[in-house]
């Protein structure tokens, strides 16, 4: 979906160090809220401007979720495995 360079990842890691993990987690909440509002606004009016706002907010959420991944990286959680399992479960649901 979105490919980040090593330099861009390093910028995100620097933001965590500079602002702190708690502040960045607060930003995740804020950005998710803004995406929610953009989606609701689009559903009310269905304009291209509203659709573009959804995509802009999605980029913001992606960036913040990437930082969440860095914050919790020491847990060695298998995010790919978790996502694969959830998609497999969705596939089963869709095949019913």
PDB file of C-alpha atoms in Angstrom:
ATOM      1  CA  UNK A   1       0.000   0.000   0.000  1.00  0.00           C
ATOM      2  CA  UNK A   2       2.540   2.565   1.164  1.00  0.00           C
ATOM      3  CA  UNK A   3       6.242   1.873   0.904  1.00  0.00           C
ATOM      4  CA  UNK A   4       8.506   3.937   3.134  1.00  0.00           C
ATOM      5  CA  UNK A   5      12.219   4.358   2.683  1.00  0.00           C
ATOM      6  CA  UNK A   6      14.721   3.629   5.433  1.00  0.00           C
ATOM      7  CA  UNK A   7      15.222   7.379   5.769  1.00  0.00           C
ATOM      8  CA  UNK A   8      11.493   7.940   6.253  1.00  0.00           C
ATOM      9  CA  UNK A   9      11.346   5.157   8.865  1.00  0.00           C
ATOM     10  CA  UNK A  10      14.275   6.789  10.650  1.00  0.00           C
ATOM     11  CA  UNK A  11      12.366  10.086  10.735  1.00  0.00           C
ATOM     12  CA  UNK A  12       9.409   8.302  12.350  1.00  0.00           C
ATOM     13  CA  UNK A  13      11.719   6.697  14.924  1.00  0.00           C
ATOM     14  CA  UNK A  14      13.239  10.105  15.655  1.00  0.00           C
ATOM     15  CA  UNK A  15       9.752  11.534  16.224  1.00  0.00           C
ATOM     16  CA  UNK A  16       9.121   8.818  18.825  1.00  0.00           C
ATOM     17  CA  UNK A  17      12.395   9.628  20.570  1.00  0.00           C
ATOM     18  CA  UNK A  18      11.814  13.384  20.447  1.00  0.00           C
ATOM     19  CA  UNK A  19       8.124  13.537  21.358  1.00  0.00           C
ATOM     20  CA  UNK A  20       7.836  10.311  23.368  1.00  0.00           C
ATOM     21  CA  UNK A  21       5.819   7.160  22.860  1.00  0.00           C
ATOM     22  CA  UNK A  22       2.815   8.401  24.856  1.00  0.00           C
ATOM     23  CA  UNK A  23       2.514  11.552  22.727  1.00  0.00           C
ATOM     24  CA  UNK A  24       2.738   9.551  19.517  1.00  0.00           C
ATOM     25  CA  UNK A  25       0.086   7.116  20.749  1.00  0.00           C
ATOM     26  CA  UNK A  26      -2.139  10.116  21.460  1.00  0.00           C
ATOM     27  CA  UNK A  27      -1.516  11.200  17.870  1.00  0.00           C
ATOM     28  CA  UNK A  28      -2.679   7.781  16.652  1.00  0.00           C
ATOM     29  CA  UNK A  29      -5.975   8.351  18.439  1.00  0.00           C
ATOM     30  CA  UNK A  30      -6.287  11.836  16.957  1.00  0.00           C
ATOM     31  CA  UNK A  31      -5.508  10.718  13.416  1.00  0.00           C
ATOM     32  CA  UNK A  32      -7.933   7.778  13.638  1.00  0.00           C
ATOM     33  CA  UNK A  33     -10.603  10.218  14.796  1.00  0.00           C
ATOM     34  CA  UNK A  34      -9.918  12.501  11.850  1.00  0.00           C
ATOM     35  CA  UNK A  35     -10.196   9.541   9.459  1.00  0.00           C
ATOM     36  CA  UNK A  36     -13.484   8.545  11.077  1.00  0.00           C
ATOM     37  CA  UNK A  37     -14.848  12.069  10.593  1.00  0.00           C
ATOM     38  CA  UNK A  38     -13.687  12.144   6.959  1.00  0.00           C
ATOM     39  CA  UNK A  39     -15.453   8.853   6.235  1.00  0.00           C
ATOM     40  CA  UNK A  40     -18.675  10.044   7.852  1.00  0.00           C
ATOM     41  CA  UNK A  41     -18.505  13.303   5.905  1.00  0.00           C
ATOM     42  CA  UNK A  42     -18.014  11.380   2.657  1.00  0.00           C
ATOM     43  CA  UNK A  43     -20.992   9.156   3.397  1.00  0.00           C
ATOM     44  CA  UNK A  44     -23.150  12.281   3.803  1.00  0.00           C
ATOM     45  CA  UNK A  45     -22.054  14.054   0.627  1.00  0.00           C
ATOM     46  CA  UNK A  46     -20.096  11.642  -1.637  1.00  0.00           C
ATOM     47  CA  UNK A  47     -17.916  14.330  -3.238  1.00  0.00           C
ATOM     48  CA  UNK A  48     -14.453  13.824  -4.720  1.00  0.00           C
ATOM     49  CA  UNK A  49     -13.081  16.334  -2.216  1.00  0.00           C
ATOM     50  CA  UNK A  50     -14.403  14.209   0.644  1.00  0.00           C
ATOM     51  CA  UNK A  51     -12.967  11.070  -0.949  1.00  0.00           C
ATOM     52  CA  UNK A  52      -9.556  12.737  -1.240  1.00  0.00           C
ATOM     53  CA  UNK A  53      -9.765  13.765   2.412  1.00  0.00           C
ATOM     54  CA  UNK A  54     -10.277  10.107   3.347  1.00  0.00           C
ATOM     55  CA  UNK A  55      -7.109   9.195   1.480  1.00  0.00           C
ATOM     56  CA  UNK A  56      -5.119  12.012   3.112  1.00  0.00           C
ATOM     57  CA  UNK A  57      -6.281  10.945   6.562  1.00  0.00           C
ATOM     58  CA  UNK A  58      -5.530   7.315   5.694  1.00  0.00           C
ATOM     59  CA  UNK A  59      -1.929   8.317   4.968  1.00  0.00           C
ATOM     60  CA  UNK A  60      -1.753  10.041   8.362  1.00  0.00           C
ATOM     61  CA  UNK A  61      -3.121   6.942  10.095  1.00  0.00           C
ATOM     62  CA  UNK A  62      -0.656   4.710   8.242  1.00  0.00           C
ATOM     63  CA  UNK A  63       2.249   6.875   9.383  1.00  0.00           C
ATOM     64  CA  UNK A  64       1.083   6.768  12.979  1.00  0.00           C
ATOM     65  CA  UNK A  65       0.456   3.013  12.899  1.00  0.00           C
ATOM     66  CA  UNK A  66       3.966   2.564  11.549  1.00  0.00           C
ATOM     67  CA  UNK A  67       5.191   4.387  14.637  1.00  0.00           C
ATOM     68  CA  UNK A  68       3.084   2.095  16.850  1.00  0.00           C
ATOM     69  CA  UNK A  69       4.935  -0.796  15.222  1.00  0.00           C
ATOM     70  CA  UNK A  70       8.259   0.788  16.178  1.00  0.00           C
ATOM     71  CA  UNK A  71       7.093   1.564  19.721  1.00  0.00           C
ATOM     72  CA  UNK A  72       6.071  -2.037  20.357  1.00  0.00           C
ATOM     73  CA  UNK A  73       8.800  -3.693  18.248  1.00  0.00           C
ATOM     74  CA  UNK A  74      10.559  -5.077  21.356  1.00  0.00           C
ATOM     75  CA  UNK A  75       7.565  -7.399  21.887  1.00  0.00           C
ATOM     76  CA  UNK A  76       8.581  -9.343  18.750  1.00  0.00           C
ATOM     77  CA  UNK A  77       4.907  -9.721  17.819  1.00  0.00           C
ATOM     78  CA  UNK A  78       4.285 -11.480  14.489  1.00  0.00           C
ATOM     79  CA  UNK A  79       2.133  -8.824  12.811  1.00  0.00           C
ATOM     80  CA  UNK A  80       2.316 -10.566   9.418  1.00  0.00           C
ATOM     81  CA  UNK A  81       1.173 -13.842  10.942  1.00  0.00           C
ATOM     82  CA  UNK A  82      -1.648 -12.116  12.804  1.00  0.00           C
ATOM     83  CA  UNK A  83      -2.800 -10.333   9.659  1.00  0.00           C
ATOM     84  CA  UNK A  84      -2.637 -13.571   7.660  1.00  0.00           C
ATOM     85  CA  UNK A  85      -4.768 -15.380  10.230  1.00  0.00           C
ATOM     86  CA  UNK A  86      -7.362 -12.613  10.235  1.00  0.00           C
ATOM     87  CA  UNK A  87      -7.507 -12.530   6.428  1.00  0.00           C
ATOM     88  CA  UNK A  88      -7.889 -16.319   6.359  1.00  0.00           C
ATOM     89  CA  UNK A  89     -10.793 -15.989   8.798  1.00  0.00           C
ATOM     90  CA  UNK A  90     -12.345 -13.325   6.540  1.00  0.00           C
ATOM     91  CA  UNK A  91     -11.921 -15.618   3.545  1.00  0.00           C
ATOM     92  CA  UNK A  92     -13.822 -18.347   5.394  1.00  0.00           C
ATOM     93  CA  UNK A  93     -16.598 -15.887   6.240  1.00  0.00           C
ATOM     94  CA  UNK A  94     -16.824 -14.734   2.614  1.00  0.00           C
ATOM     95  CA  UNK A  95     -17.060 -18.323   1.338  1.00  0.00           C
ATOM     96  CA  UNK A  96     -20.112 -19.101   3.486  1.00  0.00           C
TER      97      UNK A  96
END
